[in-house]
Amino acid sequence: MPLPHPEEEREPIHTRTIAIQAYRRADGLYDVEGQLQDMRAHDITLPRGPLPAGEPIHDMRLRLTVDAGATIVAVAASTAAAPFGRSCATITPKYEELVGLRVGPGFRSAVRRLLAGVSGCTHLTELLLTMGTGVIQALVGQVPRQEDVKPFSLDGCHALDTSGPIVAQFHPRWYRPRTETNGQNSNDGSRQILNEET
């Protein structure tokens, strides 16, 4: 369903595009590639010089190679365009330190610890955090699910509330009827932690 029609006349000024593509490799691993681009609808001047409308301010790319358990086994990062040119690109080797990290609960927190502030690139890291969910989506249906392990996505959003009808229907093993404690669902605490960690 589309958004409501805007109430006022408007003109475009900025576009951010994030694209993620996943591949199954011949060696049994998976490549998940992401690209973040920022573009202005009008000419601007950056520290690196004039930039015509439609040319990227930022053009960052990442490739995460993961195994069937969502553990990162290789990383490639590149900066094709950035406001400060080569100065921005010098941080890309830092992203190789992601090797060994598992995409799943705790991934976002681990990324922030490793790449916070001057230890990383704001835009590459933003792309990386989005790619975490891309890795999970890529592996769904590719890797057999362990029936005795609770899917980490449960309690990760309102639709997958373990006391809700979707979990009752599709994941009955993990369904937990709602119990009211001070007017709140007893799962709220664990859900909040999961949302902060993934």
Short mmCIF file of C-alpha atoms in Angstrom, two decimals:
data_model
loop_
_atom_site.label_atom_id
_atom_site.label_comp_id
_atom_site.label_asym_id
_atom_site.label_seq_id
_atom_site.Cartn_x
_atom_site.Cartn_y
_atom_site.Cartn_z
CA MET A 1 0.00 0.00 0.00
CA PRO A 2 1.52 3.36 -0.99
CA LEU A 3 1.99 6.29 1.36
CA PRO A 4 -0.74 8.94 1.41
CA HIS A 5 -0.32 11.59 -1.26
CA PRO A 6 1.70 14.52 0.16
CA GLU A 7 -0.37 17.51 1.14
CA GLU A 8 2.09 20.13 -0.13
CA GLU A 9 4.05 20.65 -3.32
CA ARG A 10 7.66 19.52 -2.90
CA GLU A 11 10.91 19.04 -4.74
CA PRO A 12 13.50 16.29 -4.31
CA ILE A 13 16.75 17.24 -2.57
CA HIS A 14 18.46 14.03 -1.46
CA THR A 15 18.28 10.28 -2.17
CA ARG A 16 19.87 7.51 -0.13
CA THR A 17 19.81 4.04 -1.65
CA ILE A 18 20.86 0.85 0.11
CA ALA A 19 20.88 -2.33 -1.95
CA ILE A 20 21.76 -5.82 -0.75
CA GLN A 21 22.31 -8.89 -2.93
CA ALA A 22 23.08 -12.42 -1.68
CA TYR A 23 24.77 -15.27 -3.54
CA ARG A 24 25.27 -18.96 -2.85
CA ARG A 25 28.85 -19.89 -3.73
CA ALA A 26 30.10 -23.12 -5.30
CA ASP A 27 32.22 -23.82 -2.19
CA GLY A 28 29.18 -23.88 0.13
CA LEU A 29 29.70 -20.38 1.53
CA TYR A 30 27.51 -17.32 0.93
CA ASP A 31 28.40 -13.83 -0.26
CA VAL A 32 26.19 -10.95 0.83
CA GLU A 33 27.03 -7.69 -0.91
CA GLY A 34 25.74 -4.26 -0.01
CA GLN A 35 25.98 -0.79 -1.48
CA LEU A 36 25.07 2.57 0.06
CA GLN A 37 24.76 5.66 -2.15
CA ASP A 38 23.81 9.24 -1.31
CA MET A 39 22.95 11.66 -4.14
CA ARG A 40 21.78 15.27 -4.30
CA ALA A 41 19.18 16.51 -6.74
CA HIS A 42 21.19 19.70 -7.34
CA ASP A 43 24.84 20.62 -7.84
CA ILE A 44 26.90 20.98 -4.66
CA THR A 45 30.49 21.60 -3.68
CA LEU A 46 32.30 19.12 -1.44
CA PRO A 47 35.78 19.31 0.09
CA ARG A 48 36.91 17.13 -2.82
CA GLY A 49 35.45 19.65 -5.31
CA PRO A 50 32.26 20.35 -7.30
CA LEU A 51 29.73 17.55 -7.55
CA PRO A 52 27.02 17.63 -10.24
CA ALA A 53 23.46 16.64 -9.39
CA GLY A 54 22.94 12.88 -9.53
CA GLU A 55 26.58 12.01 -8.84
CA PRO A 56 27.19 10.12 -5.58
CA ILE A 57 28.38 11.93 -2.48
CA HIS A 58 28.83 8.55 -0.84
CA ASP A 59 29.26 5.24 -2.64
CA MET A 60 30.31 2.55 -0.17
CA ARG A 61 30.32 -1.20 -0.76
CA LEU A 62 30.76 -4.23 1.47
CA ARG A 63 30.94 -7.96 0.88
CA LEU A 64 30.45 -10.35 3.78
CA THR A 65 31.30 -13.99 3.12
CA VAL A 66 29.56 -16.19 5.67
CA ASP A 67 29.25 -19.88 6.39
CA ALA A 68 26.00 -21.76 6.96
CA GLY A 69 26.06 -20.72 10.62
CA ALA A 70 26.20 -17.00 9.67
CA THR A 71 29.80 -16.63 10.86
CA ILE A 72 31.77 -14.11 8.81
CA VAL A 73 34.77 -15.78 7.17
CA ALA A 74 35.88 -12.96 4.84
CA VAL A 75 35.17 -9.25 4.31
CA ALA A 76 35.83 -6.86 1.45
CA ALA A 77 35.10 -3.13 1.75
CA SER A 78 35.49 -0.30 -0.74
CA THR A 79 34.77 3.40 -0.95
CA ALA A 80 34.15 4.55 -4.52
CA ALA A 81 32.99 8.05 -3.52
CA ALA A 82 33.17 10.04 -0.28
CA PRO A 83 33.18 13.73 0.68
CA PHE A 84 36.85 13.68 1.68
CA GLY A 85 38.05 11.36 -1.08
CA ARG A 86 40.96 9.09 -0.17
CA SER A 87 40.92 10.12 3.48
CA CYS A 88 37.55 8.39 3.88
CA ALA A 89 38.76 5.27 2.07
CA THR A 90 41.74 4.61 4.36
CA ILE A 91 39.49 2.99 7.00
CA THR A 92 38.21 0.16 4.77
CA PRO A 93 40.84 -2.42 5.94
CA LYS A 94 39.46 -2.09 9.48
CA TYR A 95 36.33 -3.94 8.37
CA GLU A 96 38.38 -7.12 7.89
CA GLU A 97 38.35 -7.38 11.70
CA LEU A 98 34.75 -8.56 11.39
CA VAL A 99 36.05 -12.01 10.42
CA GLY A 100 34.99 -14.51 13.07
CA LEU A 101 31.93 -12.51 14.15
CA ARG A 102 28.59 -14.32 13.92
CA VAL A 103 25.58 -12.49 12.51
CA GLY A 104 22.76 -12.99 15.01
CA PRO A 105 21.97 -11.91 18.55
CA GLY A 106 24.62 -9.45 19.74
CA PHE A 107 25.80 -8.58 16.21
CA ARG A 108 24.88 -4.90 16.36
CA SER A 109 26.49 -4.42 19.75
CA ALA A 110 29.69 -6.14 18.59
CA VAL A 111 29.83 -3.98 15.46
CA ARG A 112 29.40 -0.80 17.52
CA ARG A 113 32.18 -1.85 19.91
CA LEU A 114 34.55 -2.64 17.05
CA LEU A 115 33.78 0.25 14.70
CA ALA A 116 32.51 3.10 16.89
CA GLY A 117 33.62 6.69 16.30
CA VAL A 118 37.00 7.11 14.63
CA SER A 119 37.47 3.33 14.48
CA GLY A 120 35.15 3.13 11.50
CA CYS A 121 33.26 4.96 8.75
CA THR A 122 29.76 6.15 9.65
CA HIS A 123 28.32 5.16 6.28
CA LEU A 124 30.08 1.80 5.89
CA THR A 125 28.99 0.87 9.41
CA GLU A 126 25.40 1.90 8.72
CA LEU A 127 25.48 -0.28 5.61
CA LEU A 128 26.97 -3.13 7.62
CA LEU A 129 24.23 -3.00 10.25
CA THR A 130 21.59 -3.22 7.53
CA MET A 131 23.46 -6.10 5.91
CA GLY A 132 23.15 -8.13 9.10
CA THR A 133 19.47 -8.68 8.40
CA GLY A 134 20.38 -9.33 4.76
CA VAL A 135 22.60 -12.23 5.87
CA ILE A 136 19.78 -13.72 7.92
CA GLN A 137 17.32 -13.37 5.04
CA ALA A 138 19.84 -14.96 2.66
CA LEU A 139 20.25 -18.05 4.83
CA VAL A 140 16.52 -18.62 5.38
CA GLY A 141 15.60 -21.67 3.35
CA GLN A 142 19.24 -22.37 2.51
CA VAL A 143 20.25 -23.84 5.85
CA PRO A 144 18.07 -26.41 7.63
CA ARG A 145 16.62 -24.99 10.83
CA GLN A 146 17.41 -26.76 14.09
CA GLU A 147 14.04 -27.63 15.58
CA ASP A 148 15.35 -27.60 19.17
CA VAL A 149 16.83 -24.09 18.88
CA LYS A 150 14.49 -21.12 19.28
CA PRO A 151 14.65 -18.90 16.17
CA PHE A 152 16.31 -15.69 17.29
CA SER A 153 13.75 -13.65 15.33
CA LEU A 154 11.00 -14.61 17.77
CA ASP A 155 10.18 -11.66 20.05
CA GLY A 156 12.20 -9.50 17.68
CA CYS A 157 9.16 -7.66 16.32
CA HIS A 158 5.46 -7.29 17.10
CA ALA A 159 4.37 -9.90 14.56
CA LEU A 160 6.70 -12.51 16.06
CA ASP A 161 5.60 -11.97 19.67
CA THR A 162 5.86 -15.43 21.26
CA SER A 163 2.49 -14.84 22.89
CA GLY A 164 0.85 -13.87 19.59
CA PRO A 165 -1.15 -15.71 16.94
CA ILE A 166 1.62 -15.89 14.30
CA VAL A 167 3.96 -17.77 16.63
CA ALA A 168 1.07 -19.93 17.84
CA GLN A 169 0.37 -20.94 14.23
CA PHE A 170 3.85 -21.20 12.69
CA HIS A 171 6.11 -21.85 15.70
CA PRO A 172 3.81 -23.62 18.20
CA ARG A 173 6.75 -25.09 20.09
CA TRP A 174 7.83 -21.59 21.12
CA TYR A 175 4.37 -20.16 21.76
CA ARG A 176 3.90 -18.78 25.28
CA PRO A 177 0.39 -17.61 26.24
CA ARG A 178 0.22 -14.05 27.46
CA THR A 179 0.41 -13.56 31.22
CA GLU A 180 -0.37 -10.16 32.58
CA THR A 181 2.05 -8.69 35.13
CA ASN A 182 1.31 -5.09 35.96
CA GLY A 183 -0.48 -4.79 32.63
CA GLN A 184 2.57 -5.84 30.57
CA ASN A 185 3.40 -8.96 28.62
CA SER A 186 5.87 -11.11 30.54
CA ASN A 187 7.99 -11.35 27.36
CA ASP A 188 8.57 -7.57 27.14
CA GLY A 189 11.93 -7.63 28.94
CA SER A 190 13.47 -10.31 26.79
CA ARG A 191 12.10 -8.65 23.64
CA GLN A 192 13.70 -5.33 24.54
CA ILE A 193 17.09 -6.98 25.10
CA LEU A 194 16.82 -8.88 21.80
CA ASN A 195 15.94 -5.75 19.83
CA GLU A 196 18.92 -3.91 21.30
CA GLU A 197 21.30 -6.78 20.63
CA THR A 198 20.51 -7.89 17.07
#
